[in-house]
mmCIF file of C-alpha atoms in Angstrom:
data_model
loop_
_atom_site.group_PDB
_atom_site.id
_atom_site.type_symbol
_atom_site.label_atom_id
_atom_site.label_comp_id
_atom_site.label_asym_id
_atom_site.label_seq_id
_atom_site.Cartn_x
_atom_site.Cartn_y
_atom_site.Cartn_z
ATOM 1 C CA GLN A 1 -194.486 25.328 -24.382
ATOM 2 C CA VAL A 2 -196.104 21.904 -24.714
ATOM 3 C CA GLN A 3 -199.855 21.561 -24.984
ATOM 4 C CA LEU A 4 -201.620 18.260 -24.320
ATOM 5 C CA VAL A 5 -205.303 17.763 -25.115
ATOM 6 C CA GLU A 6 -207.188 14.608 -24.139
ATOM 7 C CA SER A 7 -210.314 13.315 -25.838
ATOM 8 C CA GLY A 8 -212.409 10.167 -26.050
ATOM 9 C CA GLY A 9 -213.864 9.992 -22.570
ATOM 10 C CA GLY A 10 -217.496 9.262 -21.926
ATOM 11 C CA LEU A 11 -220.022 6.956 -20.331
ATOM 12 C CA VAL A 12 -219.661 3.216 -20.795
ATOM 13 C CA GLN A 13 -221.199 0.192 -19.109
ATOM 14 C CA PRO A 14 -219.103 -2.287 -17.126
ATOM 15 C CA GLY A 15 -217.234 -4.629 -19.446
ATOM 16 C CA GLY A 16 -217.233 -2.085 -22.234
ATOM 17 C CA SER A 17 -214.376 -0.330 -23.976
ATOM 18 C CA LEU A 18 -213.152 3.183 -24.658
ATOM 19 C CA ARG A 19 -210.145 4.618 -26.430
ATOM 20 C CA LEU A 20 -208.637 7.827 -25.137
ATOM 21 C CA SER A 21 -206.446 10.077 -27.245
ATOM 22 C CA CYS A 22 -204.012 12.810 -26.307
ATOM 23 C CA GLY A 23 -202.666 15.162 -28.942
ATOM 24 C CA ALA A 24 -199.371 16.900 -28.242
ATOM 25 C CA SER A 25 -198.397 20.205 -29.796
ATOM 26 C CA GLY A 26 -195.889 22.986 -29.291
ATOM 27 C CA SER A 27 -192.255 22.356 -28.384
ATOM 28 C CA THR A 28 -192.513 18.579 -28.223
ATOM 29 C CA PHE A 29 -189.051 17.665 -29.491
ATOM 30 C CA ARG A 30 -187.617 17.171 -25.991
ATOM 31 C CA ILE A 31 -190.366 14.791 -24.844
ATOM 32 C CA ASN A 32 -188.925 11.373 -24.072
ATOM 33 C CA ALA A 33 -191.956 9.585 -22.643
ATOM 34 C CA MET A 34 -195.672 10.056 -22.090
ATOM 35 C CA GLY A 35 -198.126 8.558 -19.680
ATOM 36 C CA TRP A 36 -201.696 8.363 -18.465
ATOM 37 C CA PHE A 37 -202.849 9.144 -14.948
ATOM 38 C CA ARG A 38 -206.304 9.208 -13.416
ATOM 39 C CA GLN A 39 -207.997 10.801 -10.457
ATOM 40 C CA ALA A 40 -211.261 9.660 -8.919
ATOM 41 C CA PRO A 41 -213.328 11.833 -6.551
ATOM 42 C CA GLY A 42 -211.743 11.952 -3.108
ATOM 43 C CA LYS A 43 -208.602 10.148 -4.238
ATOM 44 C CA GLU A 44 -205.097 11.135 -5.203
ATOM 45 C CA ARG A 45 -203.954 11.100 -8.786
ATOM 46 C CA GLU A 46 -202.684 7.636 -9.668
ATOM 47 C CA PHE A 47 -200.513 6.200 -12.385
ATOM 48 C CA VAL A 48 -202.123 4.175 -15.174
ATOM 49 C CA ALA A 49 -199.556 3.546 -17.914
ATOM 50 C CA ALA A 50 -196.580 5.101 -19.660
ATOM 51 C CA ILE A 51 -194.655 4.637 -22.890
ATOM 52 C CA SER A 52 -191.269 5.641 -24.245
ATOM 53 C CA TRP A 53 -191.708 7.948 -27.214
ATOM 54 C CA THR A 54 -188.788 6.484 -29.130
ATOM 55 C CA GLY A 55 -188.348 2.843 -28.129
ATOM 56 C CA GLY A 56 -191.994 2.207 -27.295
ATOM 57 C CA SER A 57 -191.326 0.370 -24.033
ATOM 58 C CA THR A 58 -194.319 0.411 -21.687
ATOM 59 C CA ILE A 59 -195.177 0.137 -18.010
ATOM 60 C CA TYR A 60 -198.595 -0.380 -16.441
ATOM 61 C CA ALA A 61 -200.225 -0.121 -13.069
ATOM 62 C CA ASP A 62 -201.182 -3.536 -11.707
ATOM 63 C CA THR A 63 -204.815 -2.463 -11.551
ATOM 64 C CA VAL A 64 -205.061 -2.075 -15.333
ATOM 65 C CA LYS A 65 -202.531 -4.601 -16.594
ATOM 66 C CA GLY A 66 -204.130 -6.944 -19.116
ATOM 67 C CA ARG A 67 -207.087 -4.622 -19.673
ATOM 68 C CA PHE A 68 -205.539 -1.351 -20.859
ATOM 69 C CA THR A 69 -203.051 -0.832 -23.674
ATOM 70 C CA ILE A 70 -200.998 2.314 -24.128
ATOM 71 C CA SER A 71 -199.688 3.202 -27.571
ATOM 72 C CA ARG A 72 -198.541 6.190 -29.541
ATOM 73 C CA SER A 73 -198.291 7.557 -33.052
ATOM 74 C CA ASN A 74 -195.086 9.517 -33.433
ATOM 75 C CA TYR A 75 -196.244 10.640 -36.856
ATOM 76 C CA LYS A 76 -199.446 12.122 -35.438
ATOM 77 C CA ASN A 77 -197.881 13.232 -32.127
ATOM 78 C CA THR A 78 -200.709 11.422 -30.396
ATOM 79 C CA LEU A 79 -200.885 9.182 -27.337
ATOM 80 C CA TYR A 80 -203.610 6.555 -26.946
ATOM 81 C CA LEU A 81 -205.082 4.471 -24.167
ATOM 82 C CA GLN A 82 -207.242 1.532 -25.206
ATOM 83 C CA MET A 83 -209.375 0.532 -22.233
ATOM 84 C CA ASN A 84 -211.145 -2.826 -22.292
ATOM 85 C CA SER A 85 -213.136 -4.757 -19.692
ATOM 86 C CA LEU A 86 -213.900 -1.523 -17.905
ATOM 87 C CA LYS A 87 -214.970 -1.614 -14.270
ATOM 88 C CA PRO A 88 -216.823 0.962 -12.163
ATOM 89 C CA GLU A 89 -213.546 1.420 -10.265
ATOM 90 C CA ASP A 90 -212.038 2.827 -13.468
ATOM 91 C CA THR A 91 -214.308 5.861 -13.211
ATOM 92 C CA ALA A 92 -212.083 8.926 -13.010
ATOM 93 C CA VAL A 93 -210.767 11.927 -14.844
ATOM 94 C CA TYR A 94 -207.950 10.690 -17.064
ATOM 95 C CA TYR A 95 -204.950 12.901 -17.726
ATOM 96 C CA CYS A 96 -202.126 12.527 -20.180
ATOM 97 C CA ALA A 97 -198.671 13.746 -19.251
ATOM 98 C CA ALA A 98 -195.286 14.213 -20.871
ATOM 99 C CA THR A 99 -191.798 13.992 -19.412
ATOM 100 C CA TYR A 100 -188.345 14.886 -20.642
ATOM 101 C CA SER A 101 -187.045 11.929 -18.623
ATOM 102 C CA ASN A 102 -187.611 8.189 -18.971
ATOM 103 C CA VAL A 103 -190.881 6.367 -18.348
ATOM 104 C CA ALA A 104 -191.880 6.393 -14.693
ATOM 105 C CA PRO A 105 -195.005 5.875 -12.555
ATOM 106 C CA GLU A 106 -194.471 8.931 -10.348
ATOM 107 C CA ALA A 107 -196.580 11.958 -11.208
ATOM 108 C CA SER A 108 -193.771 14.224 -10.028
ATOM 109 C CA HIS A 109 -191.663 12.883 -12.887
ATOM 110 C CA TYR A 110 -193.811 14.563 -15.530
ATOM 111 C CA ASP A 111 -193.350 18.062 -16.867
ATOM 112 C CA HIS A 112 -196.573 18.770 -18.778
ATOM 113 C CA TRP A 113 -200.194 17.817 -18.241
ATOM 114 C CA GLY A 114 -203.424 17.858 -20.190
ATOM 115 C CA GLN A 115 -206.752 19.131 -18.934
ATOM 116 C CA GLY A 116 -208.269 15.693 -18.433
ATOM 117 C CA THR A 117 -211.194 13.771 -19.869
ATOM 118 C CA GLN A 118 -213.963 12.165 -17.833
ATOM 119 C CA VAL A 119 -214.468 8.407 -17.976
ATOM 120 C CA THR A 120 -217.559 7.049 -16.249
ATOM 121 C CA VAL A 121 -218.195 3.309 -16.005
ATOM 122 C CA SER A 122 -221.707 2.623 -14.790
ATOM 123 C CA SER A 123 -224.610 0.286 -15.413
#
């Protein structure tokens, strides 16, 4: 089984920054790509960013492009999301996910999910 654990969420003012981390453990050898999703109250879970675990290619949602950067440390088995220029609209629970397939923005594409970490952007 694959276990994903997010950390790094918290309260930040608009324009501020946060870095989220997601540690992967267990049977991770088949993972081909990982991504970040978020879910705000009353809304469906939406795609944020994803990265290929081997080649490092990335995709981003238009809403975060230019502000967020996804990266990974293969050595540490850890996924990161650097979030800059945060807006109140970024407030959500952020989830990391892993897929045995290629990078994709569809939540249905992912096989394993973390428990989520709360990000609140408020003045």
